[in-house]
Amino acid sequence: MTNILEKPLPSYSHSDKNSHGSGVALDTSVLPRKPLHKRAQSKHFTNKLAVQLAELRNEREQYYRNAFYCNHILTQVGNKITGKYCKTRICNTCNRIRMANLIEGYDSVLSRYNDLQFVTLTVPNCPGEELPATIVKMQRTFTRIVDRLRKRGIKPSGLRKMEITYNSTKRNYHPHYHLVVSGADVARSILTEWLISNPTASEKAQDVRAVTNDSLKELFKYTAKVVTTINGKQTIVLKAVDTIIAALHGRRIIQPFGEIRKEVSED
């Protein structure tokens, strides 16, 4: 896949205030090359994106610079190489580590629940300036739905994940939820209540299906899809990525609900 950024890539010099200077070469002969090569490709992509986002010069500039300097200094002790991770939402490396940790943390817990269902809940696309308010409304709506179902003797339990994509044709944003829910009847009840609470939402855009082996990967994949297709080319719209990152600031992306909250620590 070719990623086409919006403008030529500027570069940071070694004199940049956040630069940590130069170091010595690592002895990679003692390490497997394939994982290192993949990590290098991931880091290269993140750096290109982070630099250009930082060039927007807004209040998130330092956040994007932190992504650029993720693992900027590597320390080698014998066969082990370590670095400091940025944990930002635009870093490919940190996102992959985060996904692996989430799968490891939740897989054993979810495996104890019966009849797991993968649910998609959507609302109509919105312009960027309405994205934060739309996210808040979705969160409140979902909480009210769970409360209503509990009062009717239905006890939803599972995970909720926020995901946002950008529509380059209409130039608007598509926030939606992916859920893993225990019980097909419970999943369908959530979907029914969601459509009642969101009368402008398209019924065809919602979905309920049985969980498969790939469902957890689907649940924990990207939060903000940074690559979109314009005129047949894979393109990153910087302002769209920045808008999504701003809208998600300070918000939890993965949220357990029901009994599962008691079984998995916040860590």
Coordinates of C-alpha atoms in Angstrom, one line a residue:
M1 CA 0.0 0.0 0.0
T2 CA 1.3 3.4 -0.9
N3 CA 0.7 6.2 1.5
I4 CA 0.6 9.6 0.0
L5 CA 0.9 12.5 2.4
E6 CA -0.4 15.9 1.8
K7 CA 2.9 17.8 1.4
P8 CA 6.6 17.2 1.2
L9 CA 8.1 15.8 4.4
P10 CA 9.9 18.4 6.5
S11 CA 12.7 17.2 8.8
Y12 CA 13.8 17.9 12.3
S13 CA 17.5 18.7 12.8
H14 CA 19.7 17.3 15.5
S15 CA 19.6 20.7 17.1
D16 CA 15.8 20.4 17.8
K17 CA 15.0 21.0 21.4
N18 CA 13.5 17.6 21.8
S19 CA 16.4 15.8 20.2
H20 CA 18.4 13.4 22.4
G21 CA 21.6 13.5 20.5
S22 CA 23.5 10.7 18.8
G23 CA 24.5 7.4 20.1
V24 CA 26.4 4.3 19.2
A25 CA 25.3 1.5 16.8
L26 CA 23.4 -1.4 18.2
D27 CA 24.7 -5.0 17.7
T28 CA 21.8 -6.3 15.7
S29 CA 23.7 -9.4 14.7
V30 CA 22.4 -11.1 17.9
L31 CA 18.8 -10.3 17.1
P32 CA 16.3 -11.7 14.5
R33 CA 16.2 -9.4 11.5
K34 CA 12.6 -9.8 10.4
P35 CA 11.0 -8.3 13.5
L36 CA 13.5 -5.5 13.5
H37 CA 12.7 -4.8 9.8
K38 CA 9.0 -4.7 10.5
R39 CA 9.5 -2.4 13.5
A40 CA 11.6 -0.1 11.3
Q41 CA 8.9 0.1 8.6
S42 CA 6.3 0.9 11.3
K43 CA 8.5 3.5 12.8
H44 CA 9.2 5.1 9.4
F45 CA 5.5 5.5 8.7
T46 CA 4.8 7.0 12.1
N47 CA 7.6 9.4 11.8
K48 CA 6.4 10.7 8.4
L49 CA 2.9 11.2 9.9
A50 CA 4.0 12.7 13.2
V51 CA 6.3 15.3 11.6
Q52 CA 3.6 16.6 9.4
L53 CA 1.0 16.6 12.1
A54 CA 3.4 18.6 14.3
E55 CA 3.8 21.1 11.5
L56 CA 0.1 22.0 12.0
R57 CA 1.4 24.0 15.0
N58 CA -1.6 23.6 17.3
E59 CA -2.0 22.6 20.9
R60 CA -1.3 18.9 20.0
E61 CA 2.2 19.6 18.6
Q62 CA 4.0 18.1 21.5
Y63 CA 1.8 15.0 21.4
Y64 CA 2.8 14.4 17.8
R65 CA 6.5 15.1 18.6
N66 CA 6.3 12.5 21.3
A67 CA 5.2 10.0 18.6
F68 CA 8.2 11.1 16.4
Y69 CA 10.6 10.4 19.3
C70 CA 9.1 7.1 20.3
N71 CA 12.0 4.7 20.8
H72 CA 14.3 7.5 19.7
I73 CA 16.9 6.1 22.1
L74 CA 17.4 2.4 22.3
T75 CA 19.4 0.7 25.1
Q76 CA 21.0 -2.7 24.5
V77 CA 22.0 -5.0 27.3
G78 CA 23.2 -8.3 25.8
N79 CA 20.5 -9.6 23.4
K80 CA 17.8 -7.3 24.8
I81 CA 17.0 -3.9 23.3
T82 CA 14.7 -1.5 25.1
G83 CA 13.3 1.9 24.5
K84 CA 10.8 4.4 25.8
Y85 CA 7.3 4.2 24.1
C86 CA 5.2 7.2 23.4
K87 CA 1.8 5.4 23.8
T88 CA 0.2 8.0 21.5
R89 CA -2.7 7.0 19.3
I90 CA -0.9 7.8 16.0
C91 CA 2.1 5.5 16.7
N92 CA 1.9 2.3 14.7
T93 CA 4.4 0.6 17.0
C94 CA 2.5 1.5 20.2
N95 CA -0.8 0.7 18.6
R96 CA 0.3 -2.8 17.7
I97 CA 1.7 -3.4 21.2
R98 CA -1.6 -2.0 22.7
M99 CA -3.7 -4.4 20.5
A100 CA -1.6 -7.4 21.5
N101 CA -1.9 -6.5 25.2
L102 CA -5.7 -6.0 25.0
I103 CA -6.2 -9.3 23.2
E104 CA -4.1 -11.1 25.8
G105 CA -5.9 -9.3 28.7
Y106 CA -9.4 -9.9 27.5
D107 CA -9.2 -13.2 25.6
S108 CA -9.2 -15.5 28.5
V109 CA -12.0 -13.5 30.2
L110 CA -14.3 -13.4 27.1
S111 CA -13.7 -17.1 26.5
R112 CA -15.7 -17.9 29.7
Y113 CA -18.8 -16.2 28.2
N114 CA -21.3 -18.1 26.1
D115 CA -22.7 -17.1 22.7
L116 CA -20.5 -14.1 22.1
Q117 CA -21.8 -11.6 19.4
F118 CA -20.0 -8.9 17.5
V119 CA -22.2 -5.8 17.2
T120 CA -21.7 -2.7 15.2
L121 CA -23.7 0.5 16.2
T122 CA -23.6 3.6 14.0
V123 CA -25.0 7.1 13.7
P124 CA -25.1 9.4 10.7
N125 CA -21.8 11.0 9.7
C126 CA -21.1 14.4 11.1
P127 CA -18.8 17.4 10.3
G128 CA -15.6 17.7 12.3
E129 CA -16.9 20.5 14.5
E130 CA -19.7 18.3 15.7
L131 CA -17.6 15.2 16.3
P132 CA -16.8 15.8 20.0
A133 CA -20.5 16.4 20.8
T134 CA -21.5 13.3 18.8
I135 CA -19.1 11.1 20.7
V136 CA -20.5 12.4 24.0
K137 CA -24.1 11.8 22.8
M138 CA -23.2 8.2 21.7
Q139 CA -21.6 7.5 25.1
R140 CA -24.6 8.8 27.0
T141 CA -27.1 6.9 24.8
F142 CA -25.3 3.6 25.2
T143 CA -25.2 4.1 29.0
R144 CA -28.9 4.8 29.1
I145 CA -29.6 1.7 26.9
V146 CA -27.7 -0.6 29.3
D147 CA -29.6 0.9 32.3
R148 CA -33.0 0.4 30.6
L149 CA -32.2 -3.2 29.7
R150 CA -31.1 -3.9 33.3
K151 CA -34.4 -2.6 34.6
R152 CA -36.1 -5.1 32.3
G153 CA -34.1 -7.9 33.8
I154 CA -31.6 -8.1 30.9
K155 CA -28.0 -7.8 32.0
P156 CA -25.7 -6.8 29.1
S157 CA -22.0 -7.7 29.6
G158 CA -19.1 -7.2 27.2
L159 CA -16.7 -4.7 25.7
R160 CA -17.4 -1.4 23.8
K161 CA -14.9 0.1 21.4
M162 CA -15.1 3.6 19.7
E163 CA -13.9 3.8 16.2
I164 CA -13.8 6.8 13.8
T165 CA -13.2 6.9 10.1
Y166 CA -13.1 9.8 7.6
N167 CA -15.2 10.1 4.5
S168 CA -13.0 12.0 2.0
T169 CA -15.8 12.4 -0.5
K170 CA -18.3 14.0 1.8
R171 CA -15.5 15.4 4.1
N172 CA -17.2 14.3 7.2
Y173 CA -16.6 11.7 10.0
H174 CA -18.1 8.3 10.8
P175 CA -18.0 7.6 14.6
H176 CA -19.3 4.1 15.5
Y177 CA -19.1 1.4 18.1
H178 CA -17.9 -2.2 17.9
L179 CA -19.1 -4.4 20.7
V180 CA -18.5 -7.9 21.9
V181 CA -21.6 -8.9 23.8
S182 CA -22.6 -12.1 25.6
G183 CA -25.8 -13.5 24.2
A184 CA -27.5 -13.1 20.8
D185 CA -30.8 -12.0 22.4
V186 CA -29.0 -9.4 24.4
A187 CA -27.1 -8.1 21.3
R188 CA -30.3 -7.8 19.4
S189 CA -31.9 -5.9 22.3
I190 CA -29.1 -3.4 22.4
L191 CA -29.4 -2.9 18.6
T192 CA -33.2 -2.4 18.9
E193 CA -32.8 0.2 21.6
W194 CA -30.0 1.9 19.7
L195 CA -32.2 2.4 16.7
I196 CA -35.0 3.7 19.0
S197 CA -32.6 6.2 20.6
N198 CA -31.1 7.2 17.2
P199 CA -34.1 7.5 14.8
T200 CA -32.0 9.0 12.0
A201 CA -29.5 6.1 12.0
S202 CA -29.8 3.6 9.2
E203 CA -30.9 0.1 10.2
K204 CA -28.8 -1.3 7.4
A205 CA -25.7 0.2 8.9
Q206 CA -26.1 -1.7 12.1
D207 CA -24.9 -5.3 12.4
V208 CA -25.0 -8.4 14.7
R209 CA -23.1 -11.5 14.0
A210 CA -21.5 -14.4 15.9
V211 CA -17.9 -13.8 17.1
T212 CA -15.2 -15.4 15.1
N213 CA -11.5 -16.0 15.7
D214 CA -10.7 -12.6 14.1
S215 CA -13.3 -10.7 16.1
L216 CA -11.0 -9.6 18.8
K217 CA -8.5 -8.3 16.2
E218 CA -11.3 -6.4 14.6
L219 CA -12.4 -5.0 18.0
F220 CA -9.0 -3.8 19.0
K221 CA -7.6 -2.6 15.7
Y222 CA -7.2 1.1 14.8
T223 CA -9.3 3.7 16.6
A224 CA -8.8 6.3 14.0
K225 CA -8.2 5.1 10.4
V226 CA -5.7 7.5 9.1
V227 CA -5.6 6.2 5.5
T228 CA -8.4 7.0 3.1
T229 CA -8.9 6.6 -0.7
I230 CA -9.0 9.7 -2.9
N231 CA -9.1 9.4 -6.7
G232 CA -8.1 5.8 -6.3
K233 CA -5.0 6.6 -4.2
Q234 CA -4.2 5.8 -0.6
T235 CA -4.0 9.2 1.1
I236 CA -3.6 10.6 4.6
V237 CA -5.7 13.7 5.3
L238 CA -3.7 15.4 8.0
K239 CA -6.5 17.7 9.2
A240 CA -8.9 14.8 9.5
V241 CA -6.4 12.8 11.6
D242 CA -5.9 15.8 13.8
T243 CA -9.6 16.4 14.2
I244 CA -10.1 12.8 15.3
I245 CA -7.2 12.9 17.7
A246 CA -8.6 16.1 19.2
A247 CA -12.1 14.7 19.6
L248 CA -10.8 11.6 21.4
H249 CA -8.5 13.5 23.8
G250 CA -9.1 12.3 27.3
R251 CA -11.6 9.7 26.4
R252 CA -11.5 6.0 27.0
I253 CA -11.6 4.0 23.7
I254 CA -12.2 0.5 25.2
Q255 CA -14.9 0.3 27.8
P256 CA -16.0 -2.9 29.5
F257 CA -19.6 -3.0 30.8
G258 CA -21.6 -5.4 32.9
E259 CA -20.0 -8.3 34.8
I260 CA -16.9 -8.2 32.8
R261 CA -15.8 -5.0 34.5
K262 CA -15.3 -7.0 37.7
E263 CA -13.0 -9.5 36.0
V264 CA -10.4 -7.3 34.2
S265 CA -8.3 -4.7 35.9
E266 CA -8.0 -1.2 34.6
D267 CA -4.3 -2.0 33.7

